[in-house]
Tab-separated table of C-alpha atoms and ligand atoms in Angstrom:
chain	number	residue	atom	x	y	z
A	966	UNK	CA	-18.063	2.955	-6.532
A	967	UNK	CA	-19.236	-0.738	-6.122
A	968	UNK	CA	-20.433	-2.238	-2.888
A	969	UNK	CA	-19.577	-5.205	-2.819
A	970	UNK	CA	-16.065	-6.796	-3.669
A	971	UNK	CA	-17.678	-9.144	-6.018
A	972	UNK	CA	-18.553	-6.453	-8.011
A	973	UNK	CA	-15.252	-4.380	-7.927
A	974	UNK	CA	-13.168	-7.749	-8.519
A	975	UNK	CA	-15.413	-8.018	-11.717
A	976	UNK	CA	-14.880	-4.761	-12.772
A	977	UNK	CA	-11.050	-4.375	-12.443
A	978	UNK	CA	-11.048	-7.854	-15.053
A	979	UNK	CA	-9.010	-7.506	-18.082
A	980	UNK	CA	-8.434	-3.526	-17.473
A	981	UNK	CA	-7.163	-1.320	-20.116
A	982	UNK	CA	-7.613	1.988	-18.706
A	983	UNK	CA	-4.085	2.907	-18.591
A	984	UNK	CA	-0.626	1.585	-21.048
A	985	UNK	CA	0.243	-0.367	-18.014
A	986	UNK	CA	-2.288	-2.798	-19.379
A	987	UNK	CA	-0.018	-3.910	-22.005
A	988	UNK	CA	3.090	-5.212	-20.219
A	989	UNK	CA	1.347	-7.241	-17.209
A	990	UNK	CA	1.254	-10.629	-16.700
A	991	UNK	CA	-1.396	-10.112	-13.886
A	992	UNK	CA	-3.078	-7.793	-12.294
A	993	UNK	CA	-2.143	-7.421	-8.561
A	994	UNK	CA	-5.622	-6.247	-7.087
A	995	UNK	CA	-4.620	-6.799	-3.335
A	996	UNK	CA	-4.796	-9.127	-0.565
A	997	UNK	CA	-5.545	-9.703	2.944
A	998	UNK	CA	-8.152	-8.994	5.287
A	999	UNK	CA	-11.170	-7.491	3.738
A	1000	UNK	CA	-12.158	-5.725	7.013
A	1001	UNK	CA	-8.424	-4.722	8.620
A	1002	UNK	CA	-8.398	-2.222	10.606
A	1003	UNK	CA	-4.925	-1.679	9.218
A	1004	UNK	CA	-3.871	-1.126	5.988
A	1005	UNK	CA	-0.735	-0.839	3.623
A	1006	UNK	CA	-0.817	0.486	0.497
A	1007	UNK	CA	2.825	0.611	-1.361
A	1008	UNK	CA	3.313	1.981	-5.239
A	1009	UNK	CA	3.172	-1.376	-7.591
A	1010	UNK	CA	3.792	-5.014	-8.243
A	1011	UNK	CA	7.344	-5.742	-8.951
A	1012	UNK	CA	8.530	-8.614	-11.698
A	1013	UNK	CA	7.768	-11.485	-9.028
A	1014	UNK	CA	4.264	-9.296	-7.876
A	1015	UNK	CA	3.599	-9.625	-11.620
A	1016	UNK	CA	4.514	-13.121	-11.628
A	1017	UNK	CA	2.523	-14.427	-8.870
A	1018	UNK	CA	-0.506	-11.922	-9.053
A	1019	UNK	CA	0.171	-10.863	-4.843
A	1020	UNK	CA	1.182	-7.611	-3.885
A	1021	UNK	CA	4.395	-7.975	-1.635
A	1022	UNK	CA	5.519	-10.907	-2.460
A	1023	UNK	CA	9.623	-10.287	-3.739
A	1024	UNK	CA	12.315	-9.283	-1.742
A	1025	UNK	CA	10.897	-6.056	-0.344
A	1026	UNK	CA	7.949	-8.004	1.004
A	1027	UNK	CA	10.222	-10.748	2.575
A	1028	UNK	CA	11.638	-7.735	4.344
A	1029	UNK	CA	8.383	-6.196	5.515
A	1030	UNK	CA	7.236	-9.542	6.364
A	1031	UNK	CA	10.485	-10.073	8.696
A	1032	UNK	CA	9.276	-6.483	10.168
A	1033	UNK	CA	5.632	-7.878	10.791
A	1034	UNK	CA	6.927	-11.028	12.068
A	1035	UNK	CA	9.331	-8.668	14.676
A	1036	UNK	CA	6.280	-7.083	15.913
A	1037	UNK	CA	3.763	-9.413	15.789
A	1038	UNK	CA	1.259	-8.524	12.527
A	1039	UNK	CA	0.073	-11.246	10.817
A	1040	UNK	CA	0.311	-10.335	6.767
A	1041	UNK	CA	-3.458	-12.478	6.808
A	1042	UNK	CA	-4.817	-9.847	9.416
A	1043	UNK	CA	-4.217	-6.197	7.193
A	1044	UNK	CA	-5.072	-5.697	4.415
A	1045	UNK	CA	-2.503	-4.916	1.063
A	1046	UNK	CA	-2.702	-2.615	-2.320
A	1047	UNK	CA	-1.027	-0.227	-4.343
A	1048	UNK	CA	-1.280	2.228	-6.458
A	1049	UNK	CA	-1.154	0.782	-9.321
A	1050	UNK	CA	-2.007	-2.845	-10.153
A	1051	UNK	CA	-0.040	-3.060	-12.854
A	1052	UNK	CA	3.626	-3.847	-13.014
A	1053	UNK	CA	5.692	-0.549	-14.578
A	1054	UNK	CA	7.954	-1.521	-17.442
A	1055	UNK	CA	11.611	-1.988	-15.528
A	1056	UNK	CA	10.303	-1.381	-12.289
A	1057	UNK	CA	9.892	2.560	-13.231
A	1058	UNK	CA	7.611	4.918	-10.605
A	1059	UNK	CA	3.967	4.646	-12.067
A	1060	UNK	CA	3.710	7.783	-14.400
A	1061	UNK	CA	0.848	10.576	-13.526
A	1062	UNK	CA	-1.649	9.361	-16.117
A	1063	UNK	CA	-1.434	5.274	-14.669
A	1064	UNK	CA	-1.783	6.515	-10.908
A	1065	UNK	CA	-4.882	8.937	-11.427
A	1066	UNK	CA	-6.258	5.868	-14.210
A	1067	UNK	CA	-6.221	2.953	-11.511
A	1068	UNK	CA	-7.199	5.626	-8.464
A	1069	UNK	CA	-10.341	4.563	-7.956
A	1070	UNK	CA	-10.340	0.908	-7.626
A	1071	UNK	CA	-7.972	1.670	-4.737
A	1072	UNK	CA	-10.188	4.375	-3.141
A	1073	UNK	CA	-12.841	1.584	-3.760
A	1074	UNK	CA	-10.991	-1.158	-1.865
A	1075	UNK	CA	-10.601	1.423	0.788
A	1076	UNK	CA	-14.252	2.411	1.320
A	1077	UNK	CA	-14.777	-1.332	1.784
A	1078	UNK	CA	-12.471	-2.506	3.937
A	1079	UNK	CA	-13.183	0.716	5.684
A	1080	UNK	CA	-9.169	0.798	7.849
A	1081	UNK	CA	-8.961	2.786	10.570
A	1082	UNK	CA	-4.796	3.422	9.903
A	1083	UNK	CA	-3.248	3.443	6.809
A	1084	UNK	CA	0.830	3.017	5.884
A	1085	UNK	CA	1.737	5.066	3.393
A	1086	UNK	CA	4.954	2.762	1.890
A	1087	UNK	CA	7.028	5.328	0.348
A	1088	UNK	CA	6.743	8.791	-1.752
A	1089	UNK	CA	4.420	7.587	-4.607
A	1090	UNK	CA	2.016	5.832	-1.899
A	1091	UNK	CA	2.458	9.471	-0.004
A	1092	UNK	CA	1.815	11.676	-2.612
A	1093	UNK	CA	-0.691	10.001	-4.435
A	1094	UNK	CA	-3.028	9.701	-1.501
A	1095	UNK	CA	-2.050	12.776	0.048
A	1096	UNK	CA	-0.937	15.395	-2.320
A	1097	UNK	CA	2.245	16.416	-4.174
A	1098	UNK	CA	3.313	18.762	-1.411
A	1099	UNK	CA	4.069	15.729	0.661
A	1100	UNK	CA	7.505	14.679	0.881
A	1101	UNK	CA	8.789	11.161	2.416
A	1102	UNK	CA	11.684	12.183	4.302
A	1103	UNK	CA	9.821	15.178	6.710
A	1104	UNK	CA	6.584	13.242	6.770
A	1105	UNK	CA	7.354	9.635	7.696
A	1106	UNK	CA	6.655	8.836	11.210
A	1107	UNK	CA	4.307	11.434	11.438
A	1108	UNK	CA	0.143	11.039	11.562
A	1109	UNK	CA	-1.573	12.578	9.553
A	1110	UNK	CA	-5.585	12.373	10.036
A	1111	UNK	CA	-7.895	12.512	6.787
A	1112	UNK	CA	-11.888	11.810	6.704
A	1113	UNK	CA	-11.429	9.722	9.597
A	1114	UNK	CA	-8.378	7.728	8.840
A	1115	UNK	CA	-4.914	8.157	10.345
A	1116	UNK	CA	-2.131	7.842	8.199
A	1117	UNK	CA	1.387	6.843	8.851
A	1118	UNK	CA	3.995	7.579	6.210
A	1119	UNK	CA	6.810	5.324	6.103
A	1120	UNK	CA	9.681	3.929	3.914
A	1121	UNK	CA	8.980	1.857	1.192
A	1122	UNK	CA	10.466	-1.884	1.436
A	1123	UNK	CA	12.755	-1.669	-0.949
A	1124	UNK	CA	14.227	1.580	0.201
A	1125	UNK	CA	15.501	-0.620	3.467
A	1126	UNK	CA	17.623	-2.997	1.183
A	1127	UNK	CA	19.752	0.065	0.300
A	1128	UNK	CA	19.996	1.834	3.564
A	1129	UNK	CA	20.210	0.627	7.300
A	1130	UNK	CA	19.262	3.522	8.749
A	1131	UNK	CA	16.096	3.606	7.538
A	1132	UNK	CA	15.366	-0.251	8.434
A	1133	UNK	CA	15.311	1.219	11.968
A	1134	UNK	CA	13.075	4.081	10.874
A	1135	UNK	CA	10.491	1.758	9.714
A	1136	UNK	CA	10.930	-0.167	12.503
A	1137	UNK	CA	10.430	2.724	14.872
A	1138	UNK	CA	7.057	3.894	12.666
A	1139	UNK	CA	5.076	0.304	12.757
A	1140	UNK	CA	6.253	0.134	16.465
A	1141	UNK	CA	4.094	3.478	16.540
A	1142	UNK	CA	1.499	2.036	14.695
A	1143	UNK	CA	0.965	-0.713	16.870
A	1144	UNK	CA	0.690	1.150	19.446
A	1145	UNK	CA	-2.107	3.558	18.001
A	1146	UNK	CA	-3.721	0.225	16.886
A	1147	UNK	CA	-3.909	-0.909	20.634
A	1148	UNK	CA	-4.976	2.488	21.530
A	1149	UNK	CA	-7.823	2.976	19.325
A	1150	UNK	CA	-9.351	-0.668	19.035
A	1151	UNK	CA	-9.013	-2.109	22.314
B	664	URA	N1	6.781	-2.852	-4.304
B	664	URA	C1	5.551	-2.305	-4.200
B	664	URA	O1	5.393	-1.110	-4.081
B	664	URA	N2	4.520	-3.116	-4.218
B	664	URA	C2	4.623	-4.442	-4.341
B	664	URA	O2	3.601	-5.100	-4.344
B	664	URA	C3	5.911	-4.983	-4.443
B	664	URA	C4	6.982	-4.180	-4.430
B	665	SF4	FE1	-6.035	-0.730	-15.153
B	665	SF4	FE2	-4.676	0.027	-13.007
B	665	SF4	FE3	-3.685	-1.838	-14.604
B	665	SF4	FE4	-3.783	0.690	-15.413
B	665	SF4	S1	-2.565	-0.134	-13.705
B	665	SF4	S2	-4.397	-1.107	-16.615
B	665	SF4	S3	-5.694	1.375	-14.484
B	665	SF4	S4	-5.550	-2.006	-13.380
């Protein structure tokens, strides 16, 4: 683990530890607020992520970016990753092997910007920071506390495009993590 993000910026440079290497354009490292107190952390850059090198930057983060605007979060204030940093070949769920390869510069970026909440944007977010037995549909809106951090499962983006049900879901679970944000920092 580095210590500084100098030194994990540096060390994430021209990665090959996993095939995802070989279709990127760019790697999408993450963005934001190096010390939020919130965090997101959704499953991989998309063909405009890819493009522009930001995480959340397509259609699924204009809609969570309509969300933030609705309840007043500031994308400049949290802080944003995924799980992998590579873009999947056709938009595909990263595979095993990429997720457990590009792990640790996540778990990295998380020990430094040290969040006291994280939202867990969908089942490959869940599962890969939570465990397997974790599934999407019983566990979003629920906490769940680990080492000190309280985690909020949710819907990914994209998932909201299809369905309009779950647009109020996620509504309803940043509402509630707003309000364990004013809870626990004020
Ligand atoms: N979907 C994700 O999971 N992450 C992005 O950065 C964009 C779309
Ligand atoms: Fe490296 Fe992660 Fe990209 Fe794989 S997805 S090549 S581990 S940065």
């Amino acid at each position: 683990m580095y210590e500084t993000w100098e030194e994990l910026e540096k060390s994430i440079v021209g990665c090959n530890k996993c095939k995802l290497c070989n279709g990127r354009k760019n790697i999408v490292f993450g963005t934001g607020n190096k010390n939020a107190d919130l965090m997101f952390i959704g499953e991989g850059p998309g063909a405009d992520e890819d493009i522009q090198g930001e995480p959340f930057v397509g259609k699924a983060g204009k809609l969570m970016d309509m969300a933030f605007c609705g309840i007043g979060i500031e994308r400049e204030e949290v802080y944003i990753a995924n799980i992998v940093k590579c873009r999947p070949p056709q938009n595909r769920n990263p595979e095993e092997d990429e997720a457990k390869a590009c792990m640790d510069y996540l778990r990295n970026q998380v020990m430094l910007v040290k969040p006291k909440i994280i939202v867990l944007l969908g089942s490959v977010a869940l599962k890969n920071i939570l465990g397997e037995e974790y599934g999407i549909t019983a566990s979003r809106g629920n906490w769940i506390e680990r080492k000190g951090i309280l985690y909020m499962p949710t819907w990914h983006p994209a998932a909201l495009l299809r369905d309009d049900n779950k647009k109020i879901e996620f509504w309803k679970d940043l509402k509630e993590v707003m309000k364990k944000m004013e809870e626990i920092t004020k």
